Short mmCIF file of C-alpha atoms in Angstrom, two decimals:
data_model
loop_
_atom_site.label_atom_id
_atom_site.label_comp_id
_atom_site.label_asym_id
_atom_site.label_seq_id
_atom_site.Cartn_x
_atom_site.Cartn_y
_atom_site.Cartn_z
CA MET V 13 -52.75 -76.61 18.28
CA SER V 14 -52.36 -73.18 19.45
CA SER V 15 -49.74 -74.00 21.34
CA ASP V 16 -47.59 -75.23 18.00
CA ALA V 17 -49.27 -71.64 16.36
CA GLY V 18 -47.67 -69.88 19.06
CA HIS V 19 -44.02 -71.63 18.97
CA SER V 20 -43.92 -70.94 15.72
CA GLU V 21 -44.72 -67.59 15.62
CA ILE V 22 -42.27 -66.67 18.61
CA GLN V 23 -39.65 -68.30 16.58
CA GLY V 24 -40.13 -66.64 13.59
CA SER V 25 -40.18 -62.98 15.43
CA ARG V 26 -36.79 -64.28 16.30
CA LEU V 27 -35.15 -65.14 13.14
CA LEU V 28 -37.05 -61.48 11.62
CA ALA V 29 -35.24 -59.66 15.12
CA THR V 30 -31.54 -61.88 14.51
CA CYS V 31 -31.97 -60.61 10.81
CA LEU V 32 -32.14 -57.31 11.57
CA LEU V 33 -29.88 -57.26 14.24
CA GLY V 34 -27.28 -58.89 11.82
CA GLY V 35 -28.01 -56.29 8.71
CA VAL V 36 -27.30 -53.62 11.19
CA VAL V 37 -24.19 -54.47 12.21
CA LEU V 38 -22.76 -55.97 8.90
CA ALA V 39 -24.54 -51.91 7.92
CA VAL V 40 -21.94 -50.64 10.89
CA SER V 41 -19.32 -52.85 9.89
CA VAL V 42 -18.67 -51.64 6.59
CA VAL V 43 -19.43 -48.60 7.17
CA GLY V 44 -16.75 -48.69 9.33
CA PHE V 45 -14.36 -50.04 7.56
CA PHE V 46 -14.96 -47.68 4.74
CA LEU V 47 -14.22 -45.33 7.29
CA VAL V 48 -10.49 -46.72 7.80
CA TYR V 49 -10.06 -47.52 4.73
CA PRO V 50 -11.33 -44.69 2.02
CA PRO V 51 -12.45 -46.57 -0.76
CA GLN V 52 -10.02 -46.47 -3.81
CA ARG V 53 -9.95 -47.47 -7.45
CA SER V 54 -9.53 -51.56 -6.71
CA PHE V 55 -13.54 -51.39 -5.03
CA GLY V 56 -14.78 -49.67 -8.52
CA ILE V 57 -15.74 -47.00 -6.87
CA TRP V 58 -13.41 -43.68 -7.50
CA ARG V 59 -12.15 -41.84 -4.27
CA ARG V 60 -14.57 -38.25 -4.42
CA ARG V 61 -11.18 -35.84 -5.63
CA LYS V 62 -10.55 -32.71 -3.88
CA LYS V 63 -11.53 -29.71 -5.86
CA LYS V 64 -7.88 -28.52 -8.08
CA PRO V 65 -7.36 -24.51 -7.66
CA ILE V 66 -7.20 -22.43 -10.31
CA ARG V 67 -4.01 -21.23 -10.87
CA VAL V 68 -3.59 -17.22 -12.10
CA TYR V 69 -0.70 -16.13 -13.76
CA MET V 70 0.18 -12.04 -14.33
CA ASP V 71 3.37 -10.40 -14.78
CA GLY V 72 4.74 -7.29 -14.73
CA CYS V 73 7.62 -5.13 -14.08
CA PHE V 74 6.31 -3.93 -11.30
CA ASP V 75 7.93 -0.16 -11.33
CA MET V 76 8.36 2.47 -8.89
CA MET V 77 5.64 0.00 -7.13
CA HIS V 78 1.77 1.66 -6.23
CA TYR V 79 -1.61 1.24 -5.77
CA GLY V 80 -2.51 0.13 -9.80
CA HIS V 81 0.03 -2.41 -9.96
CA CYS V 82 -1.90 -3.18 -5.97
CA ASN V 83 -4.92 -3.21 -7.70
CA ALA V 84 -4.63 -4.80 -10.32
CA LEU V 85 -2.95 -8.09 -8.62
CA ARG V 86 -6.39 -7.60 -6.22
CA GLN V 87 -8.20 -8.78 -9.69
CA ALA V 88 -5.84 -11.09 -10.78
CA ARG V 89 -6.39 -13.06 -7.71
CA ALA V 90 -10.16 -12.57 -8.14
CA LEU V 91 -9.98 -14.91 -11.32
CA GLY V 92 -8.10 -17.69 -9.44
CA ASP V 93 -7.79 -19.18 -6.00
CA GLN V 94 -3.80 -19.12 -6.34
CA LEU V 95 -2.03 -15.47 -7.86
CA VAL V 96 1.26 -16.40 -9.71
CA VAL V 97 3.27 -13.09 -10.32
CA GLY V 98 6.46 -13.01 -12.67
CA VAL V 99 8.52 -10.12 -12.30
CA VAL V 100 10.64 -8.95 -15.48
CA CYS V 101 14.02 -8.60 -15.41
CA ASP V 102 16.13 -5.46 -15.23
CA ALA V 103 17.36 -6.38 -19.42
CA GLU V 104 14.12 -6.85 -20.54
CA ILE V 105 13.18 -3.98 -18.77
CA ILE V 106 15.92 -2.25 -20.40
CA ALA V 107 15.42 -3.55 -23.81
CA ASN V 108 11.49 -2.72 -24.40
CA LYS V 109 10.90 0.35 -22.03
CA GLY V 110 13.64 1.96 -20.84
CA PRO V 111 15.70 1.68 -17.22
CA PRO V 112 14.01 0.74 -14.39
CA VAL V 113 13.52 3.47 -11.17
CA THR V 114 14.47 0.40 -8.50
CA PRO V 115 16.76 -3.00 -9.66
CA LEU V 116 14.89 -6.69 -9.30
CA HIS V 117 15.15 -7.21 -5.81
CA GLU V 118 13.75 -3.90 -4.14
CA ARG V 119 11.12 -5.10 -6.89
CA MET V 120 10.91 -9.04 -5.53
CA ILE V 121 10.70 -7.50 -1.90
CA MET V 122 7.53 -5.14 -3.40
CA VAL V 123 5.93 -7.89 -4.84
CA SER V 124 6.23 -10.66 -1.96
CA ALA V 125 4.79 -7.63 0.05
CA VAL V 126 1.27 -7.45 -1.68
CA LYS V 127 -1.14 -9.58 0.26
CA TRP V 128 -3.31 -11.39 -2.61
CA VAL V 129 0.19 -12.69 -4.45
CA ASP V 130 0.36 -15.96 -3.48
CA GLU V 131 3.97 -17.22 -5.35
CA ILE V 132 6.68 -15.36 -7.49
CA ILE V 133 8.53 -16.41 -10.84
CA PRO V 134 11.38 -13.46 -10.49
CA ASP V 135 13.63 -12.82 -14.18
CA ALA V 136 10.27 -13.40 -16.05
CA PRO V 137 9.99 -12.39 -19.88
CA TYR V 138 8.60 -9.23 -20.64
CA ALA V 139 6.10 -10.71 -23.71
CA ILE V 140 5.06 -14.30 -22.84
CA THR V 141 7.19 -16.39 -25.29
CA GLU V 142 5.99 -20.57 -26.78
CA ASP V 143 8.70 -22.35 -24.39
CA PHE V 144 8.09 -19.88 -21.30
CA MET V 145 4.11 -20.42 -21.60
CA LYS V 146 4.85 -24.53 -21.68
CA LYS V 147 6.88 -24.06 -18.66
CA LEU V 148 4.05 -22.20 -16.96
CA PHE V 149 1.11 -24.74 -18.19
CA ASP V 150 3.60 -27.59 -17.39
CA GLU V 151 5.36 -26.57 -14.64
CA TYR V 152 3.95 -23.74 -12.87
CA ASN V 153 -0.08 -25.84 -13.54
CA ILE V 154 -1.10 -22.06 -14.82
CA ASP V 155 -4.97 -22.23 -16.15
CA TYR V 156 -4.65 -18.41 -16.90
CA ILE V 157 -2.20 -15.83 -18.06
CA ILE V 158 -3.79 -12.25 -17.28
CA HIS V 159 -3.25 -8.93 -18.18
CA GLY V 160 -4.86 -5.16 -18.35
CA ASP V 161 -7.18 -4.31 -20.76
CA ASP V 162 -4.27 -1.81 -21.96
CA PRO V 163 -2.75 -2.84 -24.87
CA CYS V 164 1.20 -4.51 -24.58
CA ILE V 165 2.68 -3.84 -27.75
CA LEU V 166 5.88 -4.89 -27.91
CA PRO V 167 8.77 -3.64 -29.87
CA ASP V 168 7.33 -4.93 -33.42
CA GLY V 169 4.21 -3.89 -33.50
CA THR V 170 3.19 -7.32 -31.93
CA ASP V 171 1.04 -7.95 -29.12
CA ALA V 172 2.62 -9.56 -25.86
CA TYR V 173 -0.10 -12.09 -24.87
CA ALA V 174 -0.99 -12.74 -28.27
CA LEU V 175 -0.18 -16.29 -27.90
CA ALA V 176 -2.09 -16.97 -24.59
CA LYS V 177 -4.84 -15.68 -26.34
CA LYS V 178 -4.23 -18.21 -29.24
CA VAL V 179 -4.72 -20.71 -27.12
CA GLY V 180 -7.49 -19.49 -24.73
CA ARG V 181 -5.87 -19.69 -21.93
CA TYR V 182 -5.71 -15.98 -21.72
CA LYS V 183 -8.16 -13.32 -18.75
CA GLN V 184 -8.14 -10.08 -19.10
CA ILE V 185 -8.57 -7.41 -16.01
CA LYS V 186 -9.95 -3.30 -15.92
CA ARG V 187 -7.12 -1.26 -15.45
CA THR V 188 -6.69 1.60 -12.74
CA GLU V 189 -7.04 5.00 -14.07
CA GLY V 190 -5.60 7.97 -12.71
CA VAL V 191 -1.63 6.47 -12.08
CA SER V 192 1.45 4.68 -13.93
CA SER V 193 4.66 4.59 -13.19
CA THR V 194 4.90 6.61 -15.55
CA ASP V 195 2.79 9.34 -14.07
CA ILE V 196 4.33 9.02 -11.43
CA VAL V 197 8.06 9.60 -12.83
CA GLY V 198 7.15 12.88 -13.77
CA ARG V 199 5.43 13.73 -10.61
CA MET V 200 8.99 13.57 -9.82
CA LEU V 201 10.55 15.03 -12.26
CA LEU V 202 8.19 18.42 -12.20
CA CYS V 203 8.90 18.62 -8.64
CA VAL V 204 12.24 18.90 -8.72
CA ARG V 205 12.09 21.47 -11.38
CA GLU V 206 9.06 23.59 -9.07
CA ARG V 207 11.38 22.74 -6.69
CA SER V 208 14.28 24.74 -8.39
CA ASN V 209 11.85 27.42 -8.88
CA SER V 210 10.66 27.79 -5.33
CA ASP V 211 11.83 31.09 -4.96
CA SER V 212 8.86 32.25 -7.65
CA HIS V 213 6.40 29.69 -5.56
CA ASN V 214 5.63 30.47 -2.00
CA HIS V 215 4.92 27.55 -0.63
CA SER V 216 0.37 27.28 -0.20
CA SER V 217 1.21 27.74 -4.29
CA LEU V 218 2.40 24.57 -4.95
CA GLN V 219 0.48 22.76 -2.20
CA ARG V 220 -2.35 24.32 -3.89
CA GLN V 221 -1.38 22.67 -7.75
CA PHE V 222 -0.58 19.23 -6.23
CA SER V 223 -3.45 18.62 -3.81
CA HIS V 224 -5.49 19.35 -7.08
CA GLY V 225 -3.91 18.04 -9.88
CA HIS V 226 -2.32 20.84 -11.30
CA SER V 227 0.38 21.94 -13.10
CA GLN V 228 1.40 25.34 -14.13
CA LYS V 229 3.81 24.47 -16.53
CA PHE V 230 0.97 22.08 -18.23
CA GLU V 231 -1.49 23.85 -18.18
CA ASP V 232 0.14 27.51 -20.08
CA GLY V 233 0.84 24.88 -22.96
CA GLY V 234 4.17 23.39 -21.55
CA SER V 235 6.42 21.04 -23.24
CA GLY V 236 5.69 17.23 -21.24
CA SER V 237 4.84 14.30 -21.22
CA GLY V 238 0.91 15.29 -20.46
CA THR V 239 2.28 14.20 -16.79
CA ARG V 240 -0.18 14.78 -13.71
CA ILE V 241 0.27 15.09 -10.66
CA SER V 242 -2.27 13.52 -9.25
CA HIS V 243 -6.26 12.84 -10.31
CA PHE V 244 -6.77 10.37 -7.59
CA LEU V 245 -10.53 9.84 -6.78
CA PRO V 246 -10.70 8.07 -3.30
CA THR V 247 -14.01 6.04 -3.51
CA SER V 248 -15.97 3.84 -0.10
CA ARG V 249 -15.31 0.73 -1.96
CA ARG V 250 -12.15 1.43 -3.21
CA ILE V 251 -10.52 1.40 0.51
CA VAL V 252 -12.91 -1.80 1.35
CA GLN V 253 -12.04 -3.73 -1.23
CA PHE V 254 -7.67 -2.49 0.24
CA SER V 255 -8.86 -3.71 3.84
CA ASN V 256 -8.66 -6.62 5.46
CA GLY V 257 -12.00 -5.61 7.58
CA LYS V 258 -10.64 -7.54 11.12
CA GLY V 259 -10.44 -5.42 13.97
CA PRO V 260 -7.64 -6.83 17.10
CA GLY V 261 -9.12 -9.63 19.13
CA PRO V 262 -9.95 -8.43 23.10
CA ASP V 263 -6.38 -9.11 23.98
CA ALA V 264 -4.55 -8.82 21.38
CA ARG V 265 -0.42 -6.53 21.28
CA ILE V 266 -1.12 -3.90 18.85
CA VAL V 267 2.11 -2.01 17.53
CA TYR V 268 1.74 1.55 15.85
CA ILE V 269 3.88 3.10 13.85
CA ASP V 270 3.79 6.27 11.31
CA GLY V 271 4.63 8.10 8.21
CA ALA V 272 4.77 9.51 5.55
CA PHE V 273 4.84 6.17 3.40
CA ASP V 274 5.12 8.67 -0.16
CA LEU V 275 6.43 6.91 -3.03
CA PHE V 276 6.18 3.06 -1.29
CA HIS V 277 8.72 1.35 -1.41
CA ALA V 278 11.70 -1.62 -0.58
CA GLY V 279 11.99 0.22 2.29
CA HIS V 280 8.91 1.20 3.46
CA VAL V 281 7.66 -2.65 3.09
CA GLU V 282 10.94 -3.83 5.49
CA ILE V 283 10.06 -1.77 8.54
CA LEU V 284 6.53 -3.20 8.90
CA ARG V 285 7.11 -6.61 8.36
CA LEU V 286 9.83 -5.71 11.35
CA ALA V 287 6.93 -4.05 13.37
CA ARG V 288 4.72 -6.41 12.66
CA GLY V 289 6.63 -9.07 13.96
CA LEU V 290 6.23 -7.54 17.26
CA GLY V 291 2.98 -7.70 17.72
CA ASP V 292 -0.74 -9.59 16.67
CA PHE V 293 -1.68 -6.40 15.07
CA LEU V 294 0.59 -3.74 13.20
CA LEU V 295 -1.66 -0.58 12.99
CA VAL V 296 -0.22 2.43 10.57
CA GLY V 297 -0.89 6.44 10.63
CA ILE V 298 -0.46 7.64 7.48
CA HIS V 299 0.37 11.73 7.51
CA THR V 300 -1.89 14.02 5.80
CA ASP V 301 -0.77 16.07 2.82
CA GLN V 302 -0.46 19.61 4.77
CA THR V 303 1.62 17.23 7.36
CA VAL V 304 4.25 16.30 5.36
CA SER V 305 4.53 19.15 3.01
CA ALA V 306 4.92 21.08 6.80
CA ASN V 307 7.57 19.10 7.15
CA ARG V 308 9.29 17.74 3.86
CA GLY V 309 8.98 21.31 2.18
CA ALA V 310 6.82 22.97 -0.01
CA HIS V 311 7.13 19.65 -2.97
CA ARG V 312 6.13 17.04 -0.63
CA PRO V 313 4.03 14.43 -1.23
CA ILE V 314 4.17 13.10 -4.71
CA MET V 315 1.26 10.66 -3.37
CA ASN V 316 -1.62 12.21 -1.90
CA LEU V 317 -2.72 10.89 1.35
CA HIS V 318 -5.23 8.54 -0.64
CA GLU V 319 -2.66 7.21 -2.95
CA ARG V 320 -0.24 6.39 -0.06
CA SER V 321 -3.55 4.65 2.10
CA LEU V 322 -4.23 2.59 -0.59
CA SER V 323 -0.71 1.66 -1.22
CA VAL V 324 0.29 0.86 2.70
CA LEU V 325 -2.73 -0.73 3.08
CA ALA V 326 -2.38 -3.97 -0.37
CA CYS V 327 1.00 -4.85 2.59
CA ARG V 328 0.17 -8.43 3.67
CA TYR V 329 2.10 -6.49 6.91
CA VAL V 330 -0.24 -4.20 7.70
CA ASP V 331 -3.38 -4.96 9.71
CA GLU V 332 -5.38 -1.26 9.60
CA VAL V 333 -4.44 2.01 8.62
CA ILE V 334 -5.15 6.02 10.24
CA ILE V 335 -6.06 7.70 7.32
CA GLY V 336 -4.78 10.91 7.87
CA ALA V 337 -2.66 10.34 11.60
CA PRO V 338 -1.55 13.45 13.91
CA TRP V 339 2.36 14.22 13.20
CA GLU V 340 2.42 13.82 17.43
CA VAL V 341 1.40 10.54 19.01
CA SER V 342 -0.20 11.32 22.30
CA LYS V 343 -2.10 9.52 25.43
CA ASP V 344 -5.74 9.96 24.19
CA MET V 345 -5.15 8.04 20.70
CA ILE V 346 -3.01 5.65 23.11
CA THR V 347 -5.56 4.23 25.09
CA THR V 348 -8.44 5.08 22.25
CA PHE V 349 -6.65 2.40 20.03
CA ASN V 350 -5.24 0.45 22.83
CA ILE V 351 -1.41 0.29 21.44
CA SER V 352 1.23 -1.93 23.54
CA LEU V 353 4.24 -0.01 21.29
CA VAL V 354 5.35 2.40 19.04
CA VAL V 355 7.79 2.42 16.64
CA HIS V 356 9.90 4.01 14.32
CA GLY V 357 12.68 3.03 12.32
CA THR V 358 16.88 4.75 12.20
CA ILE V 359 16.27 5.07 8.46
CA ALA V 360 13.97 8.04 7.87
CA GLU V 361 13.88 11.27 5.65
CA ASN V 362 14.49 13.24 8.98
CA ASN V 363 14.85 12.14 12.56
CA ASP V 364 16.47 15.54 14.02
CA PHE V 365 13.00 16.25 15.75
CA GLN V 366 14.09 13.25 18.60
CA LYS V 367 16.45 15.56 19.72
CA GLY V 368 14.17 18.75 19.57
CA LYS V 369 11.75 19.91 22.05
CA ASP V 370 8.38 18.93 20.00
CA ASN V 371 9.30 15.20 19.61
CA PRO V 372 6.15 13.70 18.95
CA TYR V 373 7.38 10.29 20.60
CA ALA V 374 7.82 12.20 23.68
CA VAL V 375 4.79 10.66 25.64
CA PRO V 376 5.03 7.22 24.72
CA ILE V 377 8.71 7.27 25.58
CA SER V 378 7.11 8.62 29.11
CA MET V 379 5.40 5.51 29.08
CA GLY V 380 7.97 3.42 28.04
CA ILE V 381 6.21 1.96 25.30
CA TYR V 382 8.19 3.37 22.32
CA LYS V 383 10.78 1.87 20.78
CA LEU V 384 13.95 2.29 17.52
CA LEU V 385 13.82 -0.13 15.21
CA GLU V 386 17.05 -0.55 12.84
CA SER V 387 15.95 -0.10 9.80
CA PRO V 388 16.88 -3.32 7.28
CA LEU V 389 17.76 -1.06 4.24
CA ASP V 390 19.26 1.77 3.04
CA ILE V 391 16.21 3.64 1.39
CA THR V 392 14.08 6.58 2.25
CA THR V 393 11.76 8.99 -0.76
CA SER V 394 14.52 10.71 -1.05
CA THR V 395 16.44 8.53 -2.77
CA ILE V 396 13.70 7.08 -5.30
CA ILE V 397 14.13 10.58 -6.51
CA LYS V 398 17.54 10.91 -6.62
CA ARG V 399 18.00 7.80 -8.91
CA ILE V 400 15.65 9.95 -11.37
CA VAL V 401 16.95 12.89 -10.94
CA SER V 402 20.70 11.53 -11.82
CA ASN V 403 19.30 9.36 -14.86
CA HIS V 404 16.98 12.63 -15.89
CA GLU V 405 17.62 12.42 -19.50
CA ALA V 406 16.75 8.15 -19.44
CA TYR V 407 13.50 9.01 -17.92
CA GLN V 408 12.33 12.21 -19.92
CA LYS V 409 13.32 9.83 -23.05
CA ARG V 410 11.85 7.04 -21.32
CA ASN V 411 8.45 9.29 -20.61
CA GLU V 412 8.40 10.86 -23.89
CA LYS V 413 8.87 7.28 -25.83
CA LYS V 414 6.13 5.85 -23.86
CA ALA V 415 4.22 8.75 -24.56
CA GLU V 416 4.18 8.15 -28.50
CA LYS V 417 3.97 4.14 -27.82
CA ARG V 418 0.75 4.94 -25.71
CA GLU V 419 -0.33 7.50 -28.83
CA ARG V 420 0.55 4.77 -31.82
CA GLU V 421 -2.37 2.41 -30.16
CA ARG V 422 -4.71 4.87 -29.76
CA GLU V 423 -4.45 5.69 -33.11
CA ARG V 424 -4.81 1.90 -33.83
CA GLU V 425 -7.65 1.37 -32.11
CA ARG V 426 -9.15 4.43 -34.23
CA GLU V 427 -7.87 2.89 -37.23
CA ARG V 428 -10.32 -0.85 -36.07
CA GLU V 429 -12.89 1.32 -34.96
CA ARG V 430 -13.27 3.18 -38.03
CA GLU V 431 -12.99 -0.23 -39.68
CA ARG V 432 -15.72 -1.56 -37.91
CA GLU V 433 -18.34 1.17 -39.13
CA ARG V 434 -17.08 0.44 -42.54
CA ASN V 435 -17.67 -2.62 -42.11
CA SER V 436 -21.23 -2.56 -40.50
CA ASN V 437 -22.07 0.22 -42.88
CA GLU V 438 -22.08 -2.17 -46.11
CA LYS V 439 -23.78 -4.97 -44.74
CA GLU V 440 -26.09 -2.66 -44.01
#
């Protein structure tokens, strides 16, 4: 009897073990099947979709591209996963604002080089029309349209972004204070006027005006469009926002290029692109205001050291900058930064120093680590200034027109504020 009971118990244990083993095998088989063939709708199970990237759109003229434009693009990119930028065509700019200083192909180069830009739409309209907005949503899969908090009023007095706001697909960023294309054009015009009167201005007094943001003409009550030399106040936070935050690897080939990089333009971008292609890490030296002034005249630079530094830092080809780099590239500097190659472009404001005794690249040349690069574009800072001077009257009218427009916008804002106060008082 006990023998039969023991036998039954053994059979029961074997059956349980078989069931458990069978269950494990079945579970492993099911898991393996779904790993090879992920669940589809046919199994009644929805495959978990990958999160759709948020695509944001920002447009602009991006004429005389500066760190304010770059900061706007940085802020716009932070509102999504992918930033699509519309660059307004020359004809639209002329119709709405006056002649652009830089043509479309140069502005395309500049915008493409900004590290926060993922995609570009050329020949974008100045105003967001219904048809173009539909194209943005349907063809470019745009989720939101971005613009700064400064009003963008069309010649007919309407808001350029009214349609985007109406459909709830508009987001706003903070405008970067202290700089605008209008101000920069004004700085250049002022620079030309000051230079023509250089007999009555010594180097030190003019340099002080540029460094401290003063202009004798406007301080004495002279006429103008409110042009400032520079009121930019750099902060460590802004520099960090523009920086990559990554150093070179232990075996990285570090390429060094230096210059003023004043009025950062397409010629600068293209030579930086070539330089970056020669190594793993591009280090850019930016000369001080005093160094630039000493070598290029008291009327330079147009942009101060920190303004120029931010423009260069925003370029996708640049890994790090030296703010206030020395004029001469020394052996100690090459060792400190572990520089493998020093490069310079064929197109520059002045290449005569290479023929003299005081060649700033004498040390890297003697070490066999210097290379002269063929500049892709024949553009210098002087090229940009000459464009302004040759169209002096047109740009001056443009500046005056924009100043009047800004005053009208301020008056509208003041009227709205007064209306809000009246409504508030009536409720009370």
